[in-house]
mmCIF file of C-alpha atoms in Angstrom:
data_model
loop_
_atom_site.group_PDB
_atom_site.id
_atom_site.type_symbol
_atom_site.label_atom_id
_atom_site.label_comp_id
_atom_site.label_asym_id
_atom_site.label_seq_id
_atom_site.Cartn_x
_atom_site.Cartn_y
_atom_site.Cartn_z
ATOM 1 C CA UNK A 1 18.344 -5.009 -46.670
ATOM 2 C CA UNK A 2 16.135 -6.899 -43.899
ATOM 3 C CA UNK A 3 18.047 -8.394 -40.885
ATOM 4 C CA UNK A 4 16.617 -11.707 -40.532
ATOM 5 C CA UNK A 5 17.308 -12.858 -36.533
ATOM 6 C CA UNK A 6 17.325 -16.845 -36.248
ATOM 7 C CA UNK A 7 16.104 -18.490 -33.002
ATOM 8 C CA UNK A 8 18.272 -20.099 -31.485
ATOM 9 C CA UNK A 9 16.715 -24.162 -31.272
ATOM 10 C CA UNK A 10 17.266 -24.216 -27.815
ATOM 11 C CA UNK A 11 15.498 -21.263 -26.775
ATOM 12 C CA UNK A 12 12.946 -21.451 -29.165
ATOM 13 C CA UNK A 13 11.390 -24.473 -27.358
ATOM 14 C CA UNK A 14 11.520 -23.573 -23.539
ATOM 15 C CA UNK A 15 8.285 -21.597 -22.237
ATOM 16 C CA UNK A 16 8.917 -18.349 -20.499
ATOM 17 C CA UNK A 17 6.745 -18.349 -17.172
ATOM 18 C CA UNK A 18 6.264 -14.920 -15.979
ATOM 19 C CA UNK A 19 4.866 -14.460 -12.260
ATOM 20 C CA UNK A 20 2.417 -12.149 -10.716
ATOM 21 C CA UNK A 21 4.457 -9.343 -10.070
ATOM 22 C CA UNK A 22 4.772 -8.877 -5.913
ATOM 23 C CA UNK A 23 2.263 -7.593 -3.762
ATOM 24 C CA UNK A 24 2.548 -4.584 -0.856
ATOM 25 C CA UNK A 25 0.989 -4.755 2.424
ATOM 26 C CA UNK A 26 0.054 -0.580 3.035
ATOM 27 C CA UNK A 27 0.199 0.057 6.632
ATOM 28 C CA UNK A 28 -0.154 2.899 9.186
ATOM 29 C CA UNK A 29 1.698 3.182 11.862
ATOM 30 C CA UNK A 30 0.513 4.580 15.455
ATOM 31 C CA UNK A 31 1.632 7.859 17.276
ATOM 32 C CA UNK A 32 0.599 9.772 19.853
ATOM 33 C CA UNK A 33 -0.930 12.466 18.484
ATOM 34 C CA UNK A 34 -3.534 11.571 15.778
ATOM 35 C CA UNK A 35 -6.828 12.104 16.427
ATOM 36 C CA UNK A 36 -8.833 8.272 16.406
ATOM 37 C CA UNK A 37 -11.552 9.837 14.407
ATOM 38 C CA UNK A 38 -8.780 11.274 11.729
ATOM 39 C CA UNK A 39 -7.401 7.578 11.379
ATOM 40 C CA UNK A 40 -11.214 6.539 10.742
ATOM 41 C CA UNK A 41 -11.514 9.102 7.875
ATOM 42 C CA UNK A 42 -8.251 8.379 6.508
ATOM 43 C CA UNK A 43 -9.474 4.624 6.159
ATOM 44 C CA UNK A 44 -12.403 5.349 4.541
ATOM 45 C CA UNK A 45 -11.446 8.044 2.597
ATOM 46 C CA UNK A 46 -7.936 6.028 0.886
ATOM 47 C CA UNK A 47 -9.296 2.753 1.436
ATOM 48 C CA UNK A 48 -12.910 2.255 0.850
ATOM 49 C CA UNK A 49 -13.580 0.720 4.400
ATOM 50 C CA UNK A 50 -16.991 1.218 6.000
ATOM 51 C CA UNK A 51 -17.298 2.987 9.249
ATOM 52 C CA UNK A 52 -17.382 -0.334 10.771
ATOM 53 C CA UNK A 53 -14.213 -1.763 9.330
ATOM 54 C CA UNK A 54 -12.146 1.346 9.453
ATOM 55 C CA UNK A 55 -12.808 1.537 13.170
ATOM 56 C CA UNK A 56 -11.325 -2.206 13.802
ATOM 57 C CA UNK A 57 -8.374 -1.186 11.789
ATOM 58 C CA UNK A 58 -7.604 1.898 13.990
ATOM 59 C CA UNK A 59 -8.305 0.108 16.820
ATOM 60 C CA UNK A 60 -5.364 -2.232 15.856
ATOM 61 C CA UNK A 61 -3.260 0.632 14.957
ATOM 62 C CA UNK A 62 -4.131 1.960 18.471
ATOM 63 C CA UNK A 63 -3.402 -0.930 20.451
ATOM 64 C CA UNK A 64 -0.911 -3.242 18.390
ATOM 65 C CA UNK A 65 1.211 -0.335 16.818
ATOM 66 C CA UNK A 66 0.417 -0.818 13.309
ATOM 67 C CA UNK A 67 -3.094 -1.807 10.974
ATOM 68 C CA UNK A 68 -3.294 -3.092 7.616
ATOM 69 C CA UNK A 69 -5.083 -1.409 5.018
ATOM 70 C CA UNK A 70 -4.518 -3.218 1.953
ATOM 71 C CA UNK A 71 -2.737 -4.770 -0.223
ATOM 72 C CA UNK A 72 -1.822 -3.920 -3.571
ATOM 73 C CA UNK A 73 0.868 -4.187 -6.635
ATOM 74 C CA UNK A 74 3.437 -1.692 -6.160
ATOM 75 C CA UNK A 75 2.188 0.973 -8.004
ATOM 76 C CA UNK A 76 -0.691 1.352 -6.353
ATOM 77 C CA UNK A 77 0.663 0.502 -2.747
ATOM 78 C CA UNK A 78 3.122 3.753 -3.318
ATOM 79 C CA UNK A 79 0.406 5.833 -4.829
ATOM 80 C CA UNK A 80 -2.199 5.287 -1.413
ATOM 81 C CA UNK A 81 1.268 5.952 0.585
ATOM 82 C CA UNK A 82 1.836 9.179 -0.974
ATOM 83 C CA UNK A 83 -1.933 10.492 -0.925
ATOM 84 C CA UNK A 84 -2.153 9.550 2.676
ATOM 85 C CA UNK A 85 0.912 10.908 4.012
ATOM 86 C CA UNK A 86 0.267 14.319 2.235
ATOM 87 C CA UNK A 87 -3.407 14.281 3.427
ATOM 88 C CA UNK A 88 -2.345 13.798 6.903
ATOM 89 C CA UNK A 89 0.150 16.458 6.666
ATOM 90 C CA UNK A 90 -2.009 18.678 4.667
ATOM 91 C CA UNK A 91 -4.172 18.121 8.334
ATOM 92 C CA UNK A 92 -1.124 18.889 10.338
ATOM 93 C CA UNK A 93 -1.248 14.958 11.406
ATOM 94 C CA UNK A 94 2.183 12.810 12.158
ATOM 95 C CA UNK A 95 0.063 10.226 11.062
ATOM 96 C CA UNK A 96 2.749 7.580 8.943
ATOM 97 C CA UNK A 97 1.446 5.191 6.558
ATOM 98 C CA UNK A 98 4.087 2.746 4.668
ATOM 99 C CA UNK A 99 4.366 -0.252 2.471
ATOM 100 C CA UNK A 100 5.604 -3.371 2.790
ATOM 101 C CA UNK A 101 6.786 -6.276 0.242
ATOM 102 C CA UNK A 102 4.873 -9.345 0.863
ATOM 103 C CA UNK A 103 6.425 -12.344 1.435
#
């Protein structure tokens, strides 16, 4: 025997509005022992930046403590995390990158 589920009238009218789902601001973070040049590679390689770009970005990371390199939905923002902060291990680095909700 089917189970037949009725609507109920007052919920059967109403729209459901879903959202974009949030957005993560990927950052690195400065310390005193990465290597400028590293930083540049790291931006290119995980972000896509041109040499250009990815120098501005480490320049901020150099002088203001922290650069932006993207932002992304959270899946993504956690994957570029993880790849960069093995990769910088992996290069013996200290080199932190994190993410950030959006607000």
């Amino acid at each position: 025997m089917a189970i037949q589920h009725q609507l109920d009238p007052e919920l059967a009218g109403q729209e459901t509005r879903v959202g974009p789902p949030p957005l993560y601001t990927v950052l690195l973070l400065n310390d005193d022992y990465t290597p400028m040049e590293f930083v540049v590679v790291v931006l290119q390689q995980f972000f896509a930046m041109a040499h250009e770009q990815a120098t501005v970005v480490m320049l901020k990371v150099h002088t203001e403590g922290r650069g932006v390199c993207g932002v992304y939905p959270k899946d993504i923002a956690a994957t570029k995390v993880d790849e960069v902060n093995r990769f910088a291990r992996q290069h013996q680095h200290p080199l932190q990158c994190i993410m950030e909700v959006q607000e």
